Coordinates of C-alpha atoms in Angstrom, one line a residue:
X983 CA -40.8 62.1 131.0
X984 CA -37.5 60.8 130.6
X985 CA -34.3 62.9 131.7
X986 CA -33.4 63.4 127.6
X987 CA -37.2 64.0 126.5
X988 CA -36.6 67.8 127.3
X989 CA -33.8 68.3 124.6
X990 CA -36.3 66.5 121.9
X991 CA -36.7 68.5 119.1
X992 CA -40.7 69.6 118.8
X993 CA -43.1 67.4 117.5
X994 CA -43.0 67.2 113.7
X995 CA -46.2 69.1 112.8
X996 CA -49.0 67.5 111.5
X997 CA -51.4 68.5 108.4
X998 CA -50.4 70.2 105.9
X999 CA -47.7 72.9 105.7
X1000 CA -48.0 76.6 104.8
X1001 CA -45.3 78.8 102.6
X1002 CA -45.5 82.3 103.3
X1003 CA -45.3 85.6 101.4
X1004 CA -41.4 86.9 101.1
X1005 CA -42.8 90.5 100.6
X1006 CA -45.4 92.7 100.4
X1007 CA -46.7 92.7 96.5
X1008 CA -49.0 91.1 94.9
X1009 CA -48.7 87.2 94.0
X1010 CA -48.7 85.9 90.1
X1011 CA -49.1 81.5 89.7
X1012 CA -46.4 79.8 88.5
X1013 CA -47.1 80.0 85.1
X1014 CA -47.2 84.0 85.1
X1015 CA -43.3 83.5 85.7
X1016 CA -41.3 85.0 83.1
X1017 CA -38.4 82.3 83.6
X1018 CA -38.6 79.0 81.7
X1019 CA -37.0 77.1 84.7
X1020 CA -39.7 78.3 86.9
X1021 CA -43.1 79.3 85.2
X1022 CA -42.5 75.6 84.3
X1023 CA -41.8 73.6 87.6
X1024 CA -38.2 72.4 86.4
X1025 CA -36.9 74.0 89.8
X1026 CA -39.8 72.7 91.5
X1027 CA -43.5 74.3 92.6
X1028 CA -43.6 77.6 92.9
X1029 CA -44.8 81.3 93.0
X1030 CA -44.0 84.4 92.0
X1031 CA -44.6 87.9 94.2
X1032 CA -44.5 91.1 92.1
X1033 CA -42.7 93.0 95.2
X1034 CA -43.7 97.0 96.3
X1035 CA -40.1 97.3 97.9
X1036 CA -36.9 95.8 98.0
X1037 CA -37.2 94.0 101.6
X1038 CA -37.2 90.3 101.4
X1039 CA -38.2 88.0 104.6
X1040 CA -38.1 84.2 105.2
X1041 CA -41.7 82.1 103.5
X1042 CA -41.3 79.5 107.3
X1043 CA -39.1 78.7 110.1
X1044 CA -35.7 77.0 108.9
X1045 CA -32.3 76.6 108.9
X1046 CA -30.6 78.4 105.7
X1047 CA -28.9 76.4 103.6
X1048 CA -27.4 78.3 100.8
X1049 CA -26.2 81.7 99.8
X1050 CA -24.7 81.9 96.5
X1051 CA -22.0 84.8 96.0
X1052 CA -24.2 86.2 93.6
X1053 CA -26.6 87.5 97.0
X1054 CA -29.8 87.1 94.2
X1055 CA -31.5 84.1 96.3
X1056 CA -31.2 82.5 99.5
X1057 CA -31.9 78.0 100.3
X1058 CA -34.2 77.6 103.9
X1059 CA -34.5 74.1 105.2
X1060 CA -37.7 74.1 106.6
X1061 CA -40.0 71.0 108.3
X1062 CA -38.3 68.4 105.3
X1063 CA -39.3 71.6 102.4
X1064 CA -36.1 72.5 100.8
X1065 CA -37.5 76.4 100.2
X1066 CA -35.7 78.3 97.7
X1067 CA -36.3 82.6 98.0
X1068 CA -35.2 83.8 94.4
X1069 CA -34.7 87.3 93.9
X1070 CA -35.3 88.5 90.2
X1071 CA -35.2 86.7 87.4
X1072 CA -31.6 86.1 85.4
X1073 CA -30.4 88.3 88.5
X1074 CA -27.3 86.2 88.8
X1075 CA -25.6 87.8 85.9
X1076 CA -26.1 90.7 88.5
X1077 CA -22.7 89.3 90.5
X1078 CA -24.4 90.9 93.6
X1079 CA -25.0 94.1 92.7
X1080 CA -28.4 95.2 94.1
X1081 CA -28.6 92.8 96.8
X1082 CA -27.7 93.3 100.6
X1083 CA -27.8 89.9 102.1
X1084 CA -28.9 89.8 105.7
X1085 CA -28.3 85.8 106.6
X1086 CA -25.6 83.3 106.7
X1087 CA -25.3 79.2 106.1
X1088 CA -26.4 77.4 109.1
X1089 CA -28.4 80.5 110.2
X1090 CA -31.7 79.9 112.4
X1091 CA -34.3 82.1 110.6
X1092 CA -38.3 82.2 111.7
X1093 CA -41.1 83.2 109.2
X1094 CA -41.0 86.6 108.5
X1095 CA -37.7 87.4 109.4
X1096 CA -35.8 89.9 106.8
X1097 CA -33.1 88.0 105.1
X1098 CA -32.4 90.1 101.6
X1099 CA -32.8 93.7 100.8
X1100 CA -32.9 94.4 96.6
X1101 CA -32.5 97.7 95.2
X1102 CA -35.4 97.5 92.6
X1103 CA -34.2 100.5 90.8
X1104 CA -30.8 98.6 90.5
X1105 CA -32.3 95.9 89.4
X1106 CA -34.6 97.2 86.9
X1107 CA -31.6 99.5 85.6
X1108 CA -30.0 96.5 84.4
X1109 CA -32.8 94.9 82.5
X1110 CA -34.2 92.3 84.9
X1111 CA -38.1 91.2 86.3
X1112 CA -38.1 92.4 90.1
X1113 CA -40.7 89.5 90.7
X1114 CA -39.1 87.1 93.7
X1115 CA -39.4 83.6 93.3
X1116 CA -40.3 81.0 96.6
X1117 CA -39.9 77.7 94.9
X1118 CA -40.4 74.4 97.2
X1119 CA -37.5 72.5 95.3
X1120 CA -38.0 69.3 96.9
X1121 CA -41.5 68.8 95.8
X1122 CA -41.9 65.8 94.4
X1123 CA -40.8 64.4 97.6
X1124 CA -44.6 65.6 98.8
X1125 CA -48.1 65.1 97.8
X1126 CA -48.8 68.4 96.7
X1127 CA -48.1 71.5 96.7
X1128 CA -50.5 74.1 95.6
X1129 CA -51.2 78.1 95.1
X1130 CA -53.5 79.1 97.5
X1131 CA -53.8 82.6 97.0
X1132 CA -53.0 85.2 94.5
X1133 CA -53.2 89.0 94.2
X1134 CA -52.7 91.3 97.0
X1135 CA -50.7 90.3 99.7
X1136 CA -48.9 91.4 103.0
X1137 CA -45.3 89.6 104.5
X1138 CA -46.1 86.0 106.2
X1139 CA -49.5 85.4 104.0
X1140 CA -49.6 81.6 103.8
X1141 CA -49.1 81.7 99.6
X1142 CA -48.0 77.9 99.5
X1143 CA -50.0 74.7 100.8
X1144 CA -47.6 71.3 101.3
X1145 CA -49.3 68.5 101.2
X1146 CA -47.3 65.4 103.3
X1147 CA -49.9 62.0 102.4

């Protein structure tokens, strides 16, 4: 092993690679989302999760990448995925009421890690879905990317298969 092989990043994983639950709720298919740009893949494949409280954690290891102003949704970089958590649906009109945001840009996050908080009563006050969105914007660059569970399920559930070949 070469002096610089310790600082290496990991090896890239191999197989395919698993999205997991945001929050604790139950998971809807994409179709089941009442948002045009996302019951429709225009944002890329996704999932909805009908949440049982307001506490939002990261779907896989990453590197955030974007936090709008309007704190309703948050970008991870994860393993070539570009993930994005969003929170509500037409929540931006919002401004960032009903949304405590717990990460920055550039932030190192790991699966499971809390990164929002919504007030659901806030949200649903002011007309919107509470359902939160994990979209895998980026996926056309992959093979697939598929549902692979629905119902019931608990924070870090693997919701989301990516397919690399």
């Amino acid at each position: 092993m070469g002096f610089f092989d310790k600082f290496k990043n990991e090896a890239p994983q191999t197989g395919p690679l698993m999205v997991g639950a945001v929050a604790k709720g139950s998971a809807i298919p994409m179709a089941d989302i009442p948002d045009p740009a996302f019951s429709q893949g225009m944002v890329g494949f996704c999932l909805g999760i009908e949440p049982e409280d307001g506490k939002v954690y990261s779907p896989a290891d990453g590197v955030v990448s974007q936090v709008p102003d309007t704190l309703h949704a948050v970008g991870i970089d994860s393993q070539g995925m570009e993930l994005l958590v969003h929170c509500g649906v037409d929540t931006v009109d919002m401004k960032g009421q009903g949304f405590t945001m717990l990460v920055k840009e550039g932030q190192k996050v790991k699966k499971g890690a809390p990164i929002i908080i919504m007030d659901l009563d806030v949200i649903r006050t002011a007309g919107h879905p509470t359902i939160i969105i994990t979209a895998v914007t980026n996926s056309d660059d992959f093979a697939g990317v598929e549902q692979i569970t629905a119902g019931p399920v608990q924070v870090g559930d693997d919701v989301l298969k990516v397919t690399k070949e």
